[in-house]
Tab-separated table of C-alpha atoms in Angstrom:
chain	number	residue	atom	x	y	z
A	1	MET	CA	115.445	113.634	93.106
A	2	GLN	CA	115.172	111.102	95.947
A	3	LYS	CA	118.060	112.705	97.898
A	4	LYS	CA	116.382	116.095	97.517
A	5	LEU	CA	113.066	114.672	98.749
A	6	THR	CA	114.718	112.909	101.694
A	7	PHE	CA	116.468	116.118	102.767
A	8	LEU	CA	113.230	118.028	102.438
A	9	LEU	CA	111.383	115.423	104.500
A	10	VAL	CA	113.931	115.700	107.328
A	11	LEU	CA	113.853	119.493	107.246
A	12	VAL	CA	110.086	119.618	107.088
A	13	MET	CA	109.699	117.160	109.952
A	14	GLY	CA	111.447	119.508	112.359
A	15	LEU	CA	109.325	122.439	111.272
A	16	PHE	CA	106.229	120.243	111.292
A	17	LEU	CA	106.694	119.268	114.934
A	18	MET	CA	107.084	122.887	115.985
A	19	ALA	CA	104.012	123.895	114.018
A	20	ALA	CA	101.969	121.018	115.396
A	21	CYS	CA	102.862	121.884	118.986
A	22	SER	CA	102.022	125.546	118.519
A	23	SER	CA	98.613	124.798	117.035
A	24	LYS	CA	97.310	122.192	119.466
A	25	ASP	CA	95.132	124.636	121.320
A	26	GLU	CA	93.649	126.000	118.094
A	27	LYS	CA	92.052	122.808	116.843
A	28	ALA	CA	88.451	122.974	115.748
A	29	GLY	CA	86.009	120.093	116.184
A	30	GLY	CA	85.842	117.494	118.921
A	31	LYS	CA	87.617	114.257	119.712
A	32	ALA	CA	87.491	111.197	117.492
A	33	GLY	CA	84.003	109.775	117.445
A	34	ASP	CA	82.353	112.280	119.773
A	35	GLY	CA	80.088	113.624	117.019
A	36	GLU	CA	81.238	117.243	117.332
A	37	VAL	CA	82.029	117.949	113.683
A	38	SER	CA	81.860	121.522	112.466
A	39	GLY	CA	84.037	124.341	111.135
A	40	GLU	CA	85.860	124.114	107.803
A	41	ILE	CA	88.366	121.957	105.960
A	42	THR	CA	90.563	122.304	102.888
A	43	VAL	CA	90.962	119.318	100.572
A	44	TRP	CA	93.799	119.043	98.040
A	45	VAL	CA	93.049	116.989	94.945
A	46	HIS	CA	94.757	116.588	91.562
A	47	PRO	CA	93.522	116.824	87.970
A	48	TYR	CA	92.500	113.200	87.392
A	49	THR	CA	91.166	113.775	83.852
A	50	GLY	CA	91.522	116.410	81.168
A	51	ASP	CA	88.073	117.825	81.883
A	52	ALA	CA	88.266	120.424	84.671
A	53	ASP	CA	84.576	121.337	84.403
A	54	ALA	CA	83.452	117.740	84.797
A	55	GLU	CA	85.743	117.283	87.788
A	56	LYS	CA	84.405	120.440	89.446
A	57	LYS	CA	80.859	119.163	89.032
A	58	MET	CA	81.882	115.819	90.538
A	59	TRP	CA	83.529	117.444	93.562
A	60	ASP	CA	80.529	119.707	94.057
A	61	GLU	CA	78.304	116.623	94.226
A	62	ILE	CA	80.646	114.810	96.614
A	63	VAL	CA	80.902	117.833	98.892
A	64	ALA	CA	77.109	118.188	98.844
A	65	SER	CA	76.732	114.582	100.021
A	66	TYR	CA	79.138	115.333	102.881
A	67	LYS	CA	77.317	118.514	103.881
A	68	GLU	CA	74.080	116.530	104.151
A	69	LYS	CA	75.645	114.943	107.240
A	70	PHE	CA	77.990	117.584	108.604
A	71	ASP	CA	77.814	121.356	108.961
A	72	VAL	CA	81.324	121.882	107.607
A	73	ASP	CA	82.529	124.241	104.888
A	74	VAL	CA	84.698	122.354	102.385
A	75	LYS	CA	87.197	124.052	100.114
A	76	ILE	CA	88.418	121.884	97.224
A	77	GLU	CA	91.772	122.974	95.781
A	78	THR	CA	93.284	121.295	92.731
A	79	ILE	CA	97.077	121.182	92.741
A	80	PRO	CA	99.279	119.923	89.866
A	81	TRP	CA	100.917	116.511	89.943
A	82	ALA	CA	104.349	118.031	89.376
A	83	ASN	CA	106.350	118.573	92.591
A	84	ARG	CA	103.402	117.467	94.723
A	85	ASP	CA	105.705	115.991	97.416
A	86	GLN	CA	107.503	119.275	97.953
A	87	LYS	CA	104.281	121.284	97.909
A	88	VAL	CA	102.580	119.067	100.483
A	89	LEU	CA	105.588	118.879	102.793
A	90	THR	CA	106.305	122.592	102.635
A	91	ALA	CA	102.684	123.496	103.337
A	92	LEU	CA	102.430	121.106	106.276
A	93	ALA	CA	105.644	122.436	107.791
A	94	ALA	CA	104.292	125.984	107.594
A	95	ASN	CA	101.062	124.764	109.241
A	96	ASN	CA	98.977	126.084	106.358
A	97	GLY	CA	98.533	122.834	104.494
A	98	PRO	CA	95.327	120.984	103.685
A	99	ASP	CA	93.180	119.002	106.078
A	100	VAL	CA	92.859	116.213	103.507
A	101	PHE	CA	95.097	115.316	100.593
A	102	TYR	CA	95.536	112.570	98.019
A	103	ALA	CA	98.455	110.157	98.447
A	104	ILE	CA	99.882	107.098	96.731
A	105	PRO	CA	101.517	104.000	98.275
A	106	ASP	CA	105.126	105.158	98.178
A	107	GLN	CA	104.258	108.472	99.869
A	108	MET	CA	102.054	107.243	102.709
A	109	PRO	CA	104.646	105.214	104.681
A	110	GLN	CA	107.196	108.036	104.474
A	111	TYR	CA	104.729	110.477	106.008
A	112	ALA	CA	103.287	107.980	108.507
A	113	ASP	CA	106.691	106.860	109.743
A	114	GLU	CA	107.539	110.474	110.566
A	115	GLY	CA	104.293	110.998	112.486
A	116	MET	CA	102.908	113.372	109.874
A	117	LEU	CA	99.600	111.542	109.308
A	118	LEU	CA	96.551	111.088	111.498
A	119	GLU	CA	95.758	107.503	112.467
A	120	LEU	CA	92.244	106.805	111.210
A	121	ASP	CA	91.384	103.618	113.096
A	122	PRO	CA	89.494	105.441	115.899
A	123	TYR	CA	87.169	106.879	113.238
A	124	LEU	CA	86.424	103.667	111.341
A	125	LYS	CA	84.217	101.696	113.728
A	126	ASP	CA	81.061	102.697	111.845
A	127	ASN	CA	82.644	102.483	108.387
A	128	ASP	CA	81.959	99.500	106.117
A	129	MET	CA	85.538	98.279	105.810
A	130	ASP	CA	84.604	94.789	104.579
A	131	ASP	CA	83.487	96.255	101.258
A	132	PHE	CA	87.006	97.486	100.425
A	133	VAL	CA	89.158	95.240	98.233
A	134	ASP	CA	91.707	93.637	100.565
A	135	THR	CA	94.665	94.578	98.358
A	136	ALA	CA	93.530	98.230	98.342
A	137	LEU	CA	93.801	98.356	102.128
A	138	LEU	CA	97.403	97.076	102.044
A	139	SER	CA	98.670	100.463	100.947
A	140	THR	CA	96.779	102.348	103.675
A	141	LYS	CA	98.458	100.641	106.627
A	142	TRP	CA	101.819	101.166	108.269
A	143	LYS	CA	102.834	99.216	111.373
A	144	ASP	CA	99.280	97.817	111.664
A	145	LYS	CA	97.689	101.275	111.793
A	146	THR	CA	95.428	102.790	109.140
A	147	TYR	CA	96.430	106.172	107.726
A	148	GLY	CA	94.259	106.457	104.633
A	149	LEU	CA	91.161	105.203	102.857
A	150	PRO	CA	91.412	104.108	99.210
A	151	ILE	CA	89.325	105.540	96.377
A	152	LEU	CA	90.865	103.891	93.314
A	153	GLN	CA	92.935	100.951	92.165
A	154	GLU	CA	94.648	99.681	89.060
A	155	ALA	CA	95.535	96.155	87.996
A	156	TYR	CA	98.255	95.469	85.455
A	157	THR	CA	98.143	92.259	83.480
A	158	LEU	CA	99.049	90.847	80.060
A	159	PHE	CA	97.291	91.889	76.850
A	160	TYR	CA	97.796	89.364	74.035
A	161	ASN	CA	97.731	90.001	70.272
A	162	LYS	CA	95.175	87.531	68.886
A	163	GLU	CA	96.842	87.369	65.459
A	164	VAL	CA	100.152	86.366	67.034
A	165	ILE	CA	98.385	83.777	69.178
A	166	LYS	CA	96.937	82.204	66.054
A	167	ALA	CA	100.298	82.450	64.255
A	168	ILE	CA	101.961	80.311	66.944
A	169	GLY	CA	99.169	77.761	66.787
A	170	GLU	CA	97.502	78.552	70.106
A	171	ASP	CA	93.941	79.344	71.184
A	172	PRO	CA	92.970	82.896	72.268
A	173	GLU	CA	90.363	81.301	74.539
A	174	LYS	CA	93.022	79.364	76.484
A	175	LEU	CA	95.584	81.922	77.634
A	176	PRO	CA	98.644	81.082	79.765
A	177	ALA	CA	97.949	80.996	83.481
A	178	THR	CA	101.362	79.978	84.839
A	179	TRP	CA	105.029	80.696	84.220
A	180	ASP	CA	105.427	77.304	82.592
A	181	GLU	CA	102.517	77.854	80.225
A	182	PHE	CA	103.756	81.343	79.329
A	183	SER	CA	107.262	79.975	78.704
A	184	ASP	CA	105.813	77.420	76.311
A	185	TRP	CA	104.070	80.176	74.345
A	186	ALA	CA	107.204	82.347	74.478
A	187	LYS	CA	109.294	79.610	72.849
A	188	LYS	CA	106.767	79.268	70.041
A	189	ALA	CA	106.629	83.037	69.562
A	190	LYS	CA	110.402	83.247	69.306
A	191	ASP	CA	110.456	80.392	66.770
A	192	LYS	CA	107.925	82.262	64.627
A	193	GLY	CA	109.892	85.520	64.730
A	194	PHE	CA	107.919	87.336	67.438
A	195	TYR	CA	108.928	88.707	70.799
A	196	ALA	CA	106.971	87.172	73.654
A	197	LEU	CA	106.727	90.172	75.952
A	198	SER	CA	107.514	93.855	76.355
A	199	TYR	CA	110.003	94.394	79.188
A	200	GLN	CA	110.627	98.041	80.137
A	201	GLY	CA	113.931	97.627	81.966
A	202	GLY	CA	114.440	101.366	82.273
A	203	GLY	CA	111.116	101.858	84.032
A	204	SER	CA	109.803	101.269	87.518
A	205	MET	CA	110.444	98.029	89.365
A	206	ASN	CA	106.669	97.880	89.844
A	207	GLY	CA	106.349	96.981	86.182
A	208	THR	CA	109.421	94.786	85.777
A	209	LEU	CA	110.918	92.738	88.612
A	210	TYR	CA	108.321	93.071	91.351
A	211	PRO	CA	105.374	91.235	89.730
A	212	PHE	CA	107.604	88.222	89.011
A	213	LEU	CA	108.993	88.426	92.552
A	214	TRP	CA	105.495	88.369	94.050
A	215	GLN	CA	104.438	85.558	91.715
A	216	ALA	CA	107.418	83.549	92.948
A	217	GLY	CA	106.116	84.033	96.490
A	218	GLY	CA	108.774	86.598	97.344
A	219	GLU	CA	108.966	89.991	99.005
A	220	VAL	CA	111.406	92.895	98.776
A	221	ILE	CA	111.477	94.130	102.381
A	222	THR	CA	109.081	93.753	105.298
A	223	GLN	CA	107.719	96.580	107.430
A	224	ASP	CA	110.047	95.279	110.156
A	225	ASP	CA	113.062	96.001	107.897
A	226	GLU	CA	113.786	92.376	107.001
A	227	VAL	CA	115.341	92.302	103.523
A	228	LYS	CA	114.013	89.337	101.551
A	229	ILE	CA	114.766	90.165	97.928
A	230	ASN	CA	117.601	87.629	97.741
A	231	ASN	CA	115.864	84.636	99.292
A	232	GLU	CA	114.987	81.587	97.171
A	233	ALA	CA	111.879	83.207	95.715
A	234	GLY	CA	113.748	86.400	94.905
A	235	VAL	CA	116.507	84.578	93.068
A	236	GLU	CA	113.897	82.634	91.113
A	237	ALA	CA	112.389	85.923	89.877
A	238	PHE	CA	115.824	87.238	88.831
A	239	GLU	CA	116.445	83.951	87.006
A	240	PHE	CA	113.138	84.125	85.147
A	241	ILE	CA	113.879	87.615	83.810
A	242	ASN	CA	117.440	86.660	82.905
A	243	ASN	CA	116.170	83.577	81.096
A	244	MET	CA	113.698	85.614	79.043
A	245	TYR	CA	116.461	87.983	77.976
A	246	LYS	CA	119.065	85.341	77.161
A	247	LYS	CA	116.568	83.383	75.065
A	248	GLY	CA	115.417	86.445	73.129
A	249	TRP	CA	111.845	86.308	74.370
A	250	ILE	CA	112.081	90.021	75.180
A	251	PRO	CA	113.695	92.669	72.908
A	252	GLU	CA	117.420	93.345	72.807
A	253	ASP	CA	117.018	96.810	74.336
A	254	SER	CA	115.026	95.513	77.306
A	255	VAL	CA	117.873	96.350	79.686
A	256	THR	CA	117.095	100.064	79.484
A	257	ALA	CA	113.932	100.364	77.349
A	258	MET	CA	111.086	102.608	78.486
A	259	GLU	CA	108.504	101.238	76.052
A	260	HIS	CA	108.039	98.877	73.100
A	261	ASP	CA	105.017	100.529	71.554
A	262	ALA	CA	106.368	100.340	68.002
A	263	LEU	CA	106.951	96.594	68.253
A	264	TRP	CA	103.493	95.987	69.710
A	265	ASN	CA	101.747	98.311	67.239
A	266	GLY	CA	103.644	96.657	64.411
A	267	GLY	CA	102.336	93.218	65.373
A	268	LYS	CA	105.786	91.948	66.382
A	269	MET	CA	104.974	91.085	69.980
A	270	LEU	CA	102.845	88.388	71.597
A	271	ALA	CA	102.010	90.229	74.819
A	272	VAL	CA	102.389	93.566	76.531
A	273	GLN	CA	101.686	94.605	80.103
A	274	GLY	CA	98.827	97.041	80.500
A	275	SER	CA	96.039	98.322	82.721
A	276	GLY	CA	92.865	100.344	82.448
A	277	ILE	CA	94.770	103.485	81.541
A	278	SER	CA	96.429	101.566	78.682
A	279	LEU	CA	93.146	100.695	77.002
A	280	THR	CA	92.838	103.865	74.919
A	281	ASN	CA	96.270	103.453	73.339
A	282	LEU	CA	95.800	99.720	72.861
A	283	GLN	CA	92.492	100.267	71.112
A	284	LYS	CA	94.008	102.999	68.928
A	285	SER	CA	96.603	100.501	67.701
A	286	GLY	CA	93.857	98.723	65.783
A	287	LEU	CA	95.101	95.325	66.940
A	288	ASP	CA	92.692	92.658	68.099
A	289	PHE	CA	93.687	91.718	71.631
A	290	VAL	CA	92.544	89.668	74.594
A	291	ILE	CA	93.288	90.203	78.271
A	292	ALA	CA	94.588	87.426	80.499
A	293	PRO	CA	94.476	87.103	84.287
A	294	PRO	CA	97.790	87.846	86.061
A	295	LEU	CA	100.310	85.026	85.822
A	296	LYS	CA	100.914	82.600	88.654
A	297	ASN	CA	103.957	80.699	89.815
A	298	LYS	CA	103.643	80.007	93.534
A	299	GLU	CA	101.248	82.946	93.849
A	300	GLN	CA	98.961	84.798	91.454
A	301	ALA	CA	99.964	88.434	91.683
A	302	THR	CA	100.501	91.640	89.767
A	303	TYR	CA	101.130	95.329	90.334
A	304	GLY	CA	98.420	97.935	90.698
A	305	THR	CA	98.657	101.261	92.453
A	306	THR	CA	96.108	102.480	94.978
A	307	GLY	CA	95.030	106.083	95.382
A	308	MET	CA	93.951	107.169	98.856
A	309	PHE	CA	93.008	110.195	100.893
A	310	VAL	CA	94.866	110.964	104.135
A	311	VAL	CA	94.725	113.532	106.947
A	312	PRO	CA	97.858	115.314	108.224
A	313	SER	CA	98.306	115.009	111.962
A	314	ASN	CA	98.499	118.802	112.305
A	315	SER	CA	95.131	119.350	110.647
A	316	ASP	CA	93.156	122.117	112.353
A	317	ASN	CA	89.992	120.033	112.069
A	318	PRO	CA	90.911	116.325	112.200
A	319	ASP	CA	87.416	115.063	113.011
A	320	ALA	CA	85.805	116.810	110.055
A	321	ALA	CA	88.672	115.728	107.828
A	322	ALA	CA	88.392	112.074	108.865
A	323	GLU	CA	84.645	112.128	108.281
A	324	PHE	CA	85.190	113.651	104.834
A	325	ILE	CA	87.515	110.795	103.899
A	326	LYS	CA	84.858	108.290	104.938
A	327	VAL	CA	82.256	110.025	102.795
A	328	VAL	CA	84.431	110.535	99.707
A	329	THR	CA	85.376	106.844	99.712
A	330	ASN	CA	81.884	105.433	100.299
A	331	ALA	CA	80.382	103.332	97.516
A	332	GLU	CA	78.197	106.088	96.060
A	333	ASN	CA	81.044	108.563	95.738
A	334	GLN	CA	83.463	105.940	94.476
A	335	ARG	CA	80.995	105.361	91.650
A	336	LYS	CA	80.977	109.093	90.857
A	337	PHE	CA	84.745	109.454	91.029
A	338	ASN	CA	85.663	106.346	89.052
A	339	THR	CA	82.939	106.696	86.421
A	340	LEU	CA	84.560	109.995	85.526
A	341	THR	CA	88.220	109.006	85.918
A	342	GLN	CA	87.835	105.433	84.606
A	343	TYR	CA	89.940	103.988	87.403
A	344	ILE	CA	88.744	100.892	89.233
A	345	PRO	CA	86.838	101.509	92.485
A	346	ALA	CA	88.482	100.296	95.676
A	347	ARG	CA	85.097	99.096	96.945
A	348	GLU	CA	83.711	95.845	95.577
A	349	SER	CA	80.131	97.150	95.540
A	350	ALA	CA	81.103	100.128	93.357
A	351	LYS	CA	82.600	98.007	90.583
A	352	ASP	CA	79.146	97.685	89.033
A	353	ILE	CA	79.893	100.907	87.119
A	354	PHE	CA	81.832	98.734	84.664
A	355	ASP	CA	79.222	96.009	84.209
A	356	ASP	CA	78.642	97.054	80.587
A	357	GLN	CA	82.329	97.699	79.789
A	358	LYS	CA	83.975	94.480	78.649
A	359	TYR	CA	87.616	95.288	79.349
A	360	LEU	CA	87.300	97.372	82.513
A	361	SER	CA	84.896	94.840	83.978
A	362	GLN	CA	87.496	92.142	83.387
A	363	LEU	CA	90.356	94.224	84.800
A	364	SER	CA	88.315	95.065	87.892
A	365	GLU	CA	88.284	91.358	88.739
A	366	TYR	CA	92.076	91.381	88.930
A	367	THR	CA	92.516	94.009	91.633
A	368	GLN	CA	92.291	91.156	94.131
A	369	TYR	CA	95.776	90.150	92.916
A	370	ALA	CA	97.216	93.682	92.679
A	371	GLN	CA	100.062	94.532	95.034
A	372	PRO	CA	100.480	98.319	95.500
A	373	GLY	CA	104.288	98.161	95.512
A	374	VAL	CA	106.735	98.124	98.401
A	375	ILE	CA	105.003	99.658	101.428
A	376	HIS	CA	107.980	101.058	103.282
A	377	PRO	CA	109.448	104.546	103.832
A	378	ILE	CA	112.398	103.612	101.593
A	379	GLY	CA	110.191	101.947	98.987
A	380	ARG	CA	110.916	104.643	96.431
A	381	SER	CA	114.602	105.190	97.211
A	382	ILE	CA	115.612	101.527	96.852
A	383	MET	CA	114.380	101.217	93.283
A	384	PRO	CA	117.459	102.632	91.491
A	385	GLY	CA	119.808	100.255	93.322
A	386	ILE	CA	117.659	97.218	92.553
A	387	GLN	CA	117.207	98.293	88.947
A	388	ALA	CA	120.978	98.662	88.501
A	389	GLU	CA	121.550	95.096	89.668
A	390	VAL	CA	118.871	93.651	87.383
A	391	GLN	CA	120.420	95.536	84.463
A	392	THR	CA	123.901	94.306	85.385
A	393	MET	CA	122.580	90.740	85.410
A	394	MET	CA	120.891	91.123	82.030
A	395	ALA	CA	124.141	92.520	80.625
A	396	GLY	CA	125.811	89.248	81.625
A	397	GLU	CA	128.049	90.730	84.320
A	398	LYS	CA	126.432	88.955	87.283
A	399	THR	CA	124.530	85.754	87.873
A	400	PRO	CA	120.921	86.040	89.091
A	401	GLU	CA	122.032	85.043	92.586
A	402	GLU	CA	124.855	87.603	92.615
A	403	ALA	CA	122.520	90.314	91.377
A	404	ALA	CA	119.894	89.474	94.015
A	405	ASP	CA	122.523	89.529	96.763
A	406	ALA	CA	123.843	92.885	95.527
A	407	ALA	CA	120.293	94.267	95.441
A	408	ALA	CA	119.844	93.165	99.063
A	409	GLU	CA	123.034	94.997	100.041
A	410	ALA	CA	121.809	98.125	98.262
A	411	ILE	CA	118.567	97.980	100.263
A	412	LYS	CA	120.484	97.546	103.530
A	413	ALA	CA	122.590	100.583	102.635
A	414	GLU	CA	119.407	102.642	102.243
A	415	LEU	CA	118.115	101.331	105.563
A	416	ALA	CA	121.342	102.437	107.239
A	417	LYS	CA	120.651	106.014	106.166
A	418	GLN	CA	117.388	106.117	108.112
């Protein structure tokens, strides 16, 4: 899939440049910040809930708030999540794509690095940027330039089974805050016949290695292409995962597992990683649980994606598109969007929508620790190579240091393809 996407990106880039050059004289609207905003724009969104009617009403309200300020016709088009990369790239190359579209952290740097996104900084002087959660803005920047504005965040952390906590003789009001404290609980859980944690080794690195790497104070790769996964902090994260597996704190199938729902639902597990979108299933399990802040070693950190809106650089109406992004991500519209979708707003002032919701209010406090993943054009393509090395280590075929070094070589090999 990644090879197919990379080929498509290269092909589309050539077509994109030709299309962009041919359309320069056809742009509507004025220059950034000159106030000449008119014409029309097309906005591509996705189905964020299962209620299409409710989403249409929400978008109608958001568009109406935009039209109060600008005489611009806005066409909202909902496209499916499936094959969204190919659809966006193909449309942009043909110069009939949207003026605004939704992107996630592993897409943005790929597009930005190829010059396919409009830099937004010239439009943001009058925008309240201080209200955005700092970690939400991490995913919108590439090479110190802003290419998107965030509308939602997530924050993954540990959900603990209260019955298991009591069974190991601990207090649900005093949850582990550090690796050492969690390890102490994990030993007690193992001694009492419980697993300490769900580890989905067959899933994304965002939910397995990376949070421990960030907590150790590490980094995978910098935006200047410096590979850091095998430094001291990186090796420490590999060692922590290997230790959990060797000691039986995580299930035997953790090397390749995609989920441990049955073990959690059966009351056999102390903790499981979850987020706001996990709440429904966790509550359906009937188990009494408590949510802990993200763990800390050298740093307190976790994973949490960020959803943003971006403008392609060959938009026919960049000024109107940039102004739409500012409006759709203001506090009022973030409240509308996230009240319906139940994601966490990327603006601090909009988090008041969860004041009367115990769990989401708590999770919204943790977005300050949420890293959006590896912000790099190869962020997605390096995952399989890293995952393979972690799995090899857990299978006992490599030491943590050897696995970290091999992961670093795999990343360098991907860099060499660029």
